[in-house]
């Protein structure tokens, strides 16, 4: 009896397949999650378009936050959601839509997350603790400068 029960559980868990209505959704998801953001990250890093400093800063925030969100979501998916992924209908399509919102230049979802959720919480901490410490470090002489003076 116990042998049959364990084989039944293996069969049920092993036979699950992600329900999807879009052909090649995993390829589309790869392009949205990795290929396009990687291209845009390199363009931002090397400033291929010669953007102004303000535009460049906004793009840097967009892509740094995007890669952090991607890492956290992948970690969450691998550790907690792996059981539900195969049984949740249209999971891949919803994931595609979510990541498209994060990366699309029209939406800049990652930057929106930073500016509306993260930045308000850390702005006070930055002003009170981080910037004064950085100012002290900027005023302190470098180790190489102290040796040259002697």
PDB file of C-alpha atoms in Angstrom:
ATOM      1  CA  UNK A   1       0.000   0.000   0.000  1.00  0.00           C
ATOM      2  CA  UNK A   2       2.626   2.536   0.913  1.00  0.00           C
ATOM      3  CA  UNK A   3       4.572   1.626  -2.232  1.00  0.00           C
ATOM      4  CA  UNK A   4       1.548   2.346  -4.441  1.00  0.00           C
ATOM      5  CA  UNK A   5       0.897   5.628  -2.618  1.00  0.00           C
ATOM      6  CA  UNK A   6       4.419   6.915  -3.159  1.00  0.00           C
ATOM      7  CA  UNK A   7       4.350   5.977  -6.877  1.00  0.00           C
ATOM      8  CA  UNK A   8       1.018   7.723  -7.260  1.00  0.00           C
ATOM      9  CA  UNK A   9       2.422  10.920  -5.719  1.00  0.00           C
ATOM     10  CA  UNK A  10       5.487  10.763  -7.983  1.00  0.00           C
ATOM     11  CA  UNK A  11       3.266  10.319 -11.030  1.00  0.00           C
ATOM     12  CA  UNK A  12       1.005  13.228 -10.082  1.00  0.00           C
ATOM     13  CA  UNK A  13       3.833  15.635  -9.284  1.00  0.00           C
ATOM     14  CA  UNK A  14       6.027  14.557 -12.177  1.00  0.00           C
ATOM     15  CA  UNK A  15       3.392  14.826 -14.875  1.00  0.00           C
ATOM     16  CA  UNK A  16       2.497  18.470 -14.375  1.00  0.00           C
ATOM     17  CA  UNK A  17       3.155  20.741 -17.320  1.00  0.00           C
ATOM     18  CA  UNK A  18       2.805  24.485 -17.469  1.00  0.00           C
ATOM     19  CA  UNK A  19      -0.437  25.481 -19.207  1.00  0.00           C
ATOM     20  CA  UNK A  20       0.323  28.052 -21.862  1.00  0.00           C
ATOM     21  CA  UNK A  21      -1.567  29.460 -24.824  1.00  0.00           C
ATOM     22  CA  UNK A  22       1.397  31.262 -26.412  1.00  0.00           C
ATOM     23  CA  UNK A  23       3.765  29.096 -28.469  1.00  0.00           C
ATOM     24  CA  UNK A  24       7.412  29.313 -27.413  1.00  0.00           C
ATOM     25  CA  UNK A  25       6.530  31.352 -24.333  1.00  0.00           C
ATOM     26  CA  UNK A  26       9.785  30.345 -22.632  1.00  0.00           C
ATOM     27  CA  UNK A  27      11.809  31.808 -25.519  1.00  0.00           C
ATOM     28  CA  UNK A  28       9.820  35.036 -25.382  1.00  0.00           C
ATOM     29  CA  UNK A  29      10.284  35.139 -21.623  1.00  0.00           C
ATOM     30  CA  UNK A  30      14.061  34.692 -22.020  1.00  0.00           C
ATOM     31  CA  UNK A  31      14.200  37.567 -24.490  1.00  0.00           C
ATOM     32  CA  UNK A  32      12.153  39.827 -22.209  1.00  0.00           C
ATOM     33  CA  UNK A  33      13.969  38.857 -19.001  1.00  0.00           C
ATOM     34  CA  UNK A  34      17.581  38.672 -20.171  1.00  0.00           C
ATOM     35  CA  UNK A  35      18.380  39.590 -23.787  1.00  0.00           C
ATOM     36  CA  UNK A  36      16.696  43.014 -24.060  1.00  0.00           C
ATOM     37  CA  UNK A  37      17.727  44.176 -20.550  1.00  0.00           C
ATOM     38  CA  UNK A  38      21.312  43.065 -21.172  1.00  0.00           C
ATOM     39  CA  UNK A  39      21.437  45.082 -24.418  1.00  0.00           C
ATOM     40  CA  UNK A  40      19.980  48.141 -22.692  1.00  0.00           C
ATOM     41  CA  UNK A  41      22.319  47.765 -19.715  1.00  0.00           C
ATOM     42  CA  UNK A  42      25.361  47.778 -22.003  1.00  0.00           C
ATOM     43  CA  UNK A  43      24.015  50.786 -23.897  1.00  0.00           C
ATOM     44  CA  UNK A  44      23.557  52.594 -20.592  1.00  0.00           C
ATOM     45  CA  UNK A  45      26.967  51.582 -19.264  1.00  0.00           C
ATOM     46  CA  UNK A  46      28.797  52.747 -22.364  1.00  0.00           C
ATOM     47  CA  UNK A  47      26.420  55.684 -23.050  1.00  0.00           C
ATOM     48  CA  UNK A  48      26.100  54.823 -26.718  1.00  0.00           C
ATOM     49  CA  UNK A  49      23.424  57.475 -27.309  1.00  0.00           C
ATOM     50  CA  UNK A  50      25.324  60.360 -25.664  1.00  0.00           C
ATOM     51  CA  UNK A  51      22.456  61.192 -23.297  1.00  0.00           C
ATOM     52  CA  UNK A  52      22.394  64.040 -20.798  1.00  0.00           C
ATOM     53  CA  UNK A  53      23.472  63.362 -17.233  1.00  0.00           C
ATOM     54  CA  UNK A  54      19.861  63.368 -15.966  1.00  0.00           C
ATOM     55  CA  UNK A  55      18.711  60.850 -18.596  1.00  0.00           C
ATOM     56  CA  UNK A  56      21.778  58.714 -17.959  1.00  0.00           C
ATOM     57  CA  UNK A  57      21.080  58.647 -14.208  1.00  0.00           C
ATOM     58  CA  UNK A  58      17.435  57.636 -14.800  1.00  0.00           C
ATOM     59  CA  UNK A  59      18.534  54.811 -17.107  1.00  0.00           C
ATOM     60  CA  UNK A  60      21.127  53.616 -14.585  1.00  0.00           C
ATOM     61  CA  UNK A  61      18.491  53.500 -11.859  1.00  0.00           C
ATOM     62  CA  UNK A  62      16.130  51.639 -14.206  1.00  0.00           C
ATOM     63  CA  UNK A  63      18.600  48.867 -14.990  1.00  0.00           C
ATOM     64  CA  UNK A  64      20.187  48.466 -11.561  1.00  0.00           C
ATOM     65  CA  UNK A  65      16.766  48.118  -9.960  1.00  0.00           C
ATOM     66  CA  UNK A  66      15.642  45.802 -12.765  1.00  0.00           C
ATOM     67  CA  UNK A  67      18.511  43.372 -12.180  1.00  0.00           C
ATOM     68  CA  UNK A  68      17.853  43.415  -8.422  1.00  0.00           C
ATOM     69  CA  UNK A  69      14.136  42.726  -8.967  1.00  0.00           C
ATOM     70  CA  UNK A  70      14.971  39.934 -11.418  1.00  0.00           C
ATOM     71  CA  UNK A  71      17.353  38.326  -8.932  1.00  0.00           C
ATOM     72  CA  UNK A  72      14.870  38.554  -6.056  1.00  0.00           C
ATOM     73  CA  UNK A  73      12.013  37.217  -8.174  1.00  0.00           C
ATOM     74  CA  UNK A  74      14.136  34.324  -9.447  1.00  0.00           C
ATOM     75  CA  UNK A  75      15.163  33.497  -5.882  1.00  0.00           C
ATOM     76  CA  UNK A  76      11.539  33.636  -4.713  1.00  0.00           C
ATOM     77  CA  UNK A  77      10.418  31.493  -7.633  1.00  0.00           C
ATOM     78  CA  UNK A  78      13.115  28.862  -7.047  1.00  0.00           C
ATOM     79  CA  UNK A  79      12.710  28.678  -3.283  1.00  0.00           C
ATOM     80  CA  UNK A  80       8.994  29.187  -2.626  1.00  0.00           C
ATOM     81  CA  UNK A  81       6.934  29.206  -5.808  1.00  0.00           C
ATOM     82  CA  UNK A  82       8.434  26.193  -7.600  1.00  0.00           C
ATOM     83  CA  UNK A  83       5.547  23.983  -6.490  1.00  0.00           C
ATOM     84  CA  UNK A  84       2.872  26.329  -7.818  1.00  0.00           C
ATOM     85  CA  UNK A  85       4.465  27.280 -11.140  1.00  0.00           C
ATOM     86  CA  UNK A  86       3.363  24.155 -13.007  1.00  0.00           C
ATOM     87  CA  UNK A  87      -0.160  24.237 -11.612  1.00  0.00           C
ATOM     88  CA  UNK A  88      -0.923  27.924 -12.069  1.00  0.00           C
ATOM     89  CA  UNK A  89      -2.623  28.430 -15.448  1.00  0.00           C
ATOM     90  CA  UNK A  90      -1.008  30.990 -17.741  1.00  0.00           C
ATOM     91  CA  UNK A  91       1.805  31.620 -15.254  1.00  0.00           C
ATOM     92  CA  UNK A  92       4.406  32.155 -17.991  1.00  0.00           C
ATOM     93  CA  UNK A  93       2.210  34.644 -19.828  1.00  0.00           C
ATOM     94  CA  UNK A  94       1.591  36.641 -16.654  1.00  0.00           C
ATOM     95  CA  UNK A  95       5.302  36.546 -15.894  1.00  0.00           C
ATOM     96  CA  UNK A  96       6.008  37.834 -19.437  1.00  0.00           C
ATOM     97  CA  UNK A  97       3.589  40.717 -18.930  1.00  0.00           C
ATOM     98  CA  UNK A  98       5.107  41.609 -15.556  1.00  0.00           C
ATOM     99  CA  UNK A  99       8.662  41.609 -16.837  1.00  0.00           C
ATOM    100  CA  UNK A 100       7.627  43.466 -19.991  1.00  0.00           C
ATOM    101  CA  UNK A 101       6.239  46.205 -17.742  1.00  0.00           C
ATOM    102  CA  UNK A 102       9.546  46.297 -15.859  1.00  0.00           C
ATOM    103  CA  UNK A 103      11.738  46.623 -18.979  1.00  0.00           C
ATOM    104  CA  UNK A 104       9.672  48.493 -21.572  1.00  0.00           C
ATOM    105  CA  UNK A 105      10.974  52.054 -22.095  1.00  0.00           C
ATOM    106  CA  UNK A 106       7.387  53.346 -22.266  1.00  0.00           C
ATOM    107  CA  UNK A 107       6.700  52.133 -18.732  1.00  0.00           C
ATOM    108  CA  UNK A 108      10.126  51.884 -16.986  1.00  0.00           C
ATOM    109  CA  UNK A 109       8.503  49.783 -14.293  1.00  0.00           C
ATOM    110  CA  UNK A 110      11.720  49.122 -12.391  1.00  0.00           C
ATOM    111  CA  UNK A 111      12.399  52.858 -12.074  1.00  0.00           C
ATOM    112  CA  UNK A 112       8.774  53.384 -11.016  1.00  0.00           C
ATOM    113  CA  UNK A 113       9.241  50.789  -8.248  1.00  0.00           C
ATOM    114  CA  UNK A 114      12.385  52.582  -7.097  1.00  0.00           C
ATOM    115  CA  UNK A 115      10.917  56.081  -7.143  1.00  0.00           C
ATOM    116  CA  UNK A 116       7.558  55.229  -5.579  1.00  0.00           C
ATOM    117  CA  UNK A 117       8.407  52.423  -3.138  1.00  0.00           C
ATOM    118  CA  UNK A 118      12.098  52.254  -2.290  1.00  0.00           C
ATOM    119  CA  UNK A 119      13.380  55.831  -2.484  1.00  0.00           C
ATOM    120  CA  UNK A 120      10.880  57.406  -0.041  1.00  0.00           C
ATOM    121  CA  UNK A 121      11.916  54.956   2.685  1.00  0.00           C
ATOM    122  CA  UNK A 122      15.644  55.452   2.240  1.00  0.00           C
ATOM    123  CA  UNK A 123      15.798  59.166   1.452  1.00  0.00           C
ATOM    124  CA  UNK A 124      15.745  60.143   5.134  1.00  0.00           C
ATOM    125  CA  UNK A 125      18.423  57.588   6.001  1.00  0.00           C
ATOM    126  CA  UNK A 126      20.595  58.810   3.125  1.00  0.00           C
ATOM    127  CA  UNK A 127      20.315  62.450   4.199  1.00  0.00           C
ATOM    128  CA  UNK A 128      20.959  61.761   7.891  1.00  0.00           C
ATOM    129  CA  UNK A 129      23.635  59.070   7.777  1.00  0.00           C
ATOM    130  CA  UNK A 130      25.028  58.228   4.354  1.00  0.00           C
ATOM    131  CA  UNK A 131      25.763  61.653   2.837  1.00  0.00           C
ATOM    132  CA  UNK A 132      27.495  63.055   5.962  1.00  0.00           C
ATOM    133  CA  UNK A 133      29.769  60.007   6.072  1.00  0.00           C
ATOM    134  CA  UNK A 134      30.572  60.326   2.372  1.00  0.00           C
ATOM    135  CA  UNK A 135      31.347  64.026   2.879  1.00  0.00           C
ATOM    136  CA  UNK A 136      33.793  63.129   5.676  1.00  0.00           C
ATOM    137  CA  UNK A 137      35.472  60.583   3.423  1.00  0.00           C
ATOM    138  CA  UNK A 138      35.759  63.122   0.615  1.00  0.00           C
ATOM    139  CA  UNK A 139      37.501  65.617   2.931  1.00  0.00           C
ATOM    140  CA  UNK A 140      39.932  63.056   4.393  1.00  0.00           C
ATOM    141  CA  UNK A 141      43.298  62.862   2.638  1.00  0.00           C
ATOM    142  CA  UNK A 142      43.913  59.733   0.593  1.00  0.00           C
ATOM    143  CA  UNK A 143      46.502  57.226   1.845  1.00  0.00           C
ATOM    144  CA  UNK A 144      48.744  57.884  -1.167  1.00  0.00           C
ATOM    145  CA  UNK A 145      48.650  61.656  -0.548  1.00  0.00           C
ATOM    146  CA  UNK A 146      49.870  61.241   3.050  1.00  0.00           C
ATOM    147  CA  UNK A 147      52.946  59.297   1.865  1.00  0.00           C
ATOM    148  CA  UNK A 148      53.806  61.926  -0.757  1.00  0.00           C
ATOM    149  CA  UNK A 149      53.779  64.721   1.854  1.00  0.00           C
ATOM    150  CA  UNK A 150      56.374  62.948   4.022  1.00  0.00           C
TER     151      UNK A 150
END
